[in-house]
């Protein structure tokens, strides 16, 4: 229910680049009274959370000068905890999705607003053998639909500086022998 995404991208061409992303999300599980007896255990506090560290390709489009849709696919490590006493454990994950950035005027094209980013994430972590009452161990599989928004800081030079060139002219252009 709460979380954040931080990412950076480097573009090799106007359209194609590579993106690295870090995300974190947590789900605080509150209690509404006394916990029932095992195996139906309800815990209070922060029990479900995950972190991802992923990288992959990103492709952006330019339908107008100030609106930039993009799609991306990332894969890498996922550190998952919960849903009961399972500690944070490394596994793997991948994310795919896309979004739309709107370049803000009067910023020299260096700041954009991410109107929306919609991603589907998959995470898998193995906690080992399942323990009594399923309170520890097992396999965690998390599928998540993430909707986010925020600011985009566009660093670098959009229009590369033209290389310097020299030219010379000879006057007169024709030379006679002697």
CSV table of C-alpha atoms in Angstrom, one decimal:
chain,number,residue,atom,x,y,z
A,1,UNK,CA,0.0,0.0,0.0
A,2,UNK,CA,3.0,2.3,0.5
A,3,UNK,CA,6.2,2.5,-1.3
A,4,UNK,CA,8.5,4.3,-3.7
A,5,UNK,CA,10.4,3.7,-7.0
A,6,UNK,CA,13.7,5.3,-7.9
A,7,UNK,CA,15.1,4.8,-11.4
A,8,UNK,CA,17.7,6.1,-13.8
A,9,UNK,CA,18.0,5.7,-17.5
A,10,UNK,CA,20.7,6.2,-20.1
A,11,UNK,CA,19.6,6.5,-23.8
A,12,UNK,CA,21.9,5.3,-26.5
A,13,UNK,CA,19.6,6.7,-29.2
A,14,UNK,CA,16.7,9.1,-29.1
A,15,UNK,CA,14.4,6.1,-28.5
A,16,UNK,CA,16.3,3.2,-27.0
A,17,UNK,CA,18.1,3.1,-23.6
A,18,UNK,CA,18.8,1.0,-20.5
A,19,UNK,CA,17.1,1.6,-17.1
A,20,UNK,CA,18.1,0.6,-13.6
A,21,UNK,CA,15.4,0.7,-10.9
A,22,UNK,CA,15.1,0.3,-7.1
A,23,UNK,CA,11.7,-0.1,-5.5
A,24,UNK,CA,10.4,-0.7,-2.0
A,25,UNK,CA,6.9,-1.4,-0.7
A,26,UNK,CA,5.4,-2.6,2.6
A,27,UNK,CA,2.1,-3.7,3.8
A,28,UNK,CA,1.4,-3.0,7.5
A,29,UNK,CA,-0.9,-5.7,8.8
A,30,UNK,CA,-3.0,-4.5,11.7
A,31,UNK,CA,-5.0,-6.6,14.2
A,32,UNK,CA,-8.6,-6.0,15.1
A,33,UNK,CA,-8.6,-7.9,18.4
A,34,UNK,CA,-7.1,-11.0,20.0
A,35,UNK,CA,-5.3,-13.2,17.5
A,36,UNK,CA,-7.0,-16.5,16.8
A,37,UNK,CA,-5.3,-19.7,17.8
A,38,UNK,CA,-2.9,-21.4,15.3
A,39,UNK,CA,-3.0,-22.2,12.5
A,40,UNK,CA,-5.1,-19.1,11.8
A,41,UNK,CA,-2.5,-16.6,13.1
A,42,UNK,CA,-3.0,-12.9,12.5
A,43,UNK,CA,0.0,-10.7,13.3
A,44,UNK,CA,0.3,-7.0,13.9
A,45,UNK,CA,2.9,-4.6,12.6
A,46,UNK,CA,4.9,-4.7,9.5
A,47,UNK,CA,5.0,-8.2,8.1
A,48,UNK,CA,4.9,-8.0,4.3
A,49,UNK,CA,7.5,-6.0,2.4
A,50,UNK,CA,9.7,-6.3,-0.6
A,51,UNK,CA,12.6,-4.6,-2.3
A,52,UNK,CA,13.6,-4.9,-5.9
A,53,UNK,CA,16.9,-4.1,-7.7
A,54,UNK,CA,16.3,-4.5,-11.5
A,55,UNK,CA,17.6,-3.3,-14.8
A,56,UNK,CA,16.6,-3.7,-18.5
A,57,UNK,CA,15.7,-1.9,-21.7
A,58,UNK,CA,13.5,1.1,-22.0
A,59,UNK,CA,11.9,2.5,-25.2
A,60,UNK,CA,10.4,5.9,-25.6
A,61,UNK,CA,8.2,7.5,-28.2
A,62,UNK,CA,7.8,11.1,-29.3
A,63,UNK,CA,4.2,11.7,-30.6
A,64,UNK,CA,4.5,15.4,-29.7
A,65,UNK,CA,7.3,17.7,-28.5
A,66,UNK,CA,6.4,17.6,-24.8
A,67,UNK,CA,4.6,14.3,-24.3
A,68,UNK,CA,6.8,11.2,-24.1
A,69,UNK,CA,5.3,7.7,-23.6
A,70,UNK,CA,7.6,4.8,-22.7
A,71,UNK,CA,7.6,1.1,-22.2
A,72,UNK,CA,10.2,-0.9,-20.2
A,73,UNK,CA,11.1,-4.4,-19.0
A,74,UNK,CA,13.4,-5.0,-16.1
A,75,UNK,CA,14.7,-8.0,-14.2
A,76,UNK,CA,16.9,-8.7,-11.3
A,77,UNK,CA,16.9,-9.4,-7.5
A,78,UNK,CA,13.9,-9.2,-5.2
A,79,UNK,CA,14.1,-9.3,-1.4
A,80,UNK,CA,10.8,-10.5,0.0
A,81,UNK,CA,9.4,-10.8,3.6
A,82,UNK,CA,6.2,-12.2,5.0
A,83,UNK,CA,3.4,-13.0,5.2
A,84,UNK,CA,3.9,-14.4,8.7
A,85,UNK,CA,7.4,-14.7,10.4
A,86,UNK,CA,9.3,-15.1,7.1
A,87,UNK,CA,12.4,-12.8,7.2
A,88,UNK,CA,13.6,-10.7,4.2
A,89,UNK,CA,15.0,-13.2,1.7
A,90,UNK,CA,16.6,-12.7,-1.7
A,91,UNK,CA,15.0,-14.1,-4.7
A,92,UNK,CA,14.4,-12.9,-8.3
A,93,UNK,CA,11.8,-10.8,-10.0
A,94,UNK,CA,10.9,-8.9,-13.1
A,95,UNK,CA,8.8,-5.9,-14.0
A,96,UNK,CA,7.2,-4.7,-17.2
A,97,UNK,CA,5.0,-1.7,-18.0
A,98,UNK,CA,5.0,1.8,-19.2
A,99,UNK,CA,4.0,5.3,-18.7
A,100,UNK,CA,3.7,8.9,-19.9
A,101,UNK,CA,6.0,11.9,-19.1
A,102,UNK,CA,5.0,15.5,-19.8
A,103,UNK,CA,7.8,17.9,-20.1
A,104,UNK,CA,7.2,21.0,-18.0
A,105,UNK,CA,7.5,24.3,-19.8
A,106,UNK,CA,10.1,26.9,-18.7
A,107,UNK,CA,12.4,24.3,-17.3
A,108,UNK,CA,14.7,24.1,-20.3
A,109,UNK,CA,13.3,20.6,-21.0
A,110,UNK,CA,15.1,19.3,-17.9
A,111,UNK,CA,12.0,18.6,-15.7
A,112,UNK,CA,9.0,16.4,-16.6
A,113,UNK,CA,6.0,15.2,-14.7
A,114,UNK,CA,5.3,11.5,-14.8
A,115,UNK,CA,1.6,11.6,-15.5
A,116,UNK,CA,1.3,7.9,-14.8
A,117,UNK,CA,3.4,4.7,-14.7
A,118,UNK,CA,1.6,1.4,-14.6
A,119,UNK,CA,3.7,-1.7,-14.0
A,120,UNK,CA,3.2,-5.4,-13.4
A,121,UNK,CA,5.7,-7.0,-11.0
A,122,UNK,CA,6.5,-10.6,-10.2
A,123,UNK,CA,8.8,-11.7,-7.3
A,124,UNK,CA,9.8,-15.1,-6.1
A,125,UNK,CA,11.8,-16.1,-3.0
A,126,UNK,CA,12.4,-19.5,-1.4
A,127,UNK,CA,12.4,-19.6,2.4
A,128,UNK,CA,13.2,-23.3,2.7
A,129,UNK,CA,11.1,-26.1,4.2
A,130,UNK,CA,7.7,-25.1,5.5
A,131,UNK,CA,7.5,-25.0,9.3
A,132,UNK,CA,4.7,-25.9,11.7
A,133,UNK,CA,1.5,-23.8,11.2
A,134,UNK,CA,3.1,-22.3,8.1
A,135,UNK,CA,4.7,-19.6,10.4
A,136,UNK,CA,8.1,-19.8,8.6
A,137,UNK,CA,9.6,-21.3,5.5
A,138,UNK,CA,7.8,-21.8,2.2
A,139,UNK,CA,7.9,-20.1,-1.1
A,140,UNK,CA,6.8,-16.5,-1.5
A,141,UNK,CA,5.4,-15.5,-4.8
A,142,UNK,CA,4.3,-11.8,-5.1
A,143,UNK,CA,2.5,-10.4,-8.0
A,144,UNK,CA,1.9,-6.7,-7.9
A,145,UNK,CA,0.2,-4.1,-10.0
A,146,UNK,CA,1.9,-0.7,-9.3
A,147,UNK,CA,0.5,2.7,-10.2
A,148,UNK,CA,2.9,5.6,-9.6
A,149,UNK,CA,3.5,9.2,-10.5
A,150,UNK,CA,6.2,11.7,-9.8
A,151,UNK,CA,8.9,14.0,-11.1
A,152,UNK,CA,11.5,13.2,-13.8
A,153,UNK,CA,14.8,15.1,-13.9
A,154,UNK,CA,16.2,15.0,-17.4
A,155,UNK,CA,19.9,15.4,-17.1
A,156,UNK,CA,22.3,15.6,-20.0
A,157,UNK,CA,22.2,17.4,-23.3
A,158,UNK,CA,19.2,16.7,-25.6
A,159,UNK,CA,20.8,18.4,-28.5
A,160,UNK,CA,24.5,17.5,-28.8
A,161,UNK,CA,26.9,20.3,-29.6
A,162,UNK,CA,28.0,20.3,-33.2
A,163,UNK,CA,31.7,19.5,-33.8
A,164,UNK,CA,33.9,22.4,-34.8
A,165,UNK,CA,35.0,22.4,-38.4
A,166,UNK,CA,37.5,24.6,-40.3
A,167,UNK,CA,37.6,25.5,-44.0
A,168,UNK,CA,39.8,27.7,-46.1
A,169,UNK,CA,39.5,29.3,-49.5
A,170,UNK,CA,42.3,30.3,-51.7
A,171,UNK,CA,42.1,33.6,-53.7
A,172,UNK,CA,42.6,33.5,-56.6
A,173,UNK,CA,41.2,30.0,-57.2
A,174,UNK,CA,43.4,29.5,-60.3
A,175,UNK,CA,47.2,29.7,-60.5
A,176,UNK,CA,49.3,30.1,-63.7
A,177,UNK,CA,52.7,28.6,-64.0
A,178,UNK,CA,55.6,31.2,-64.0
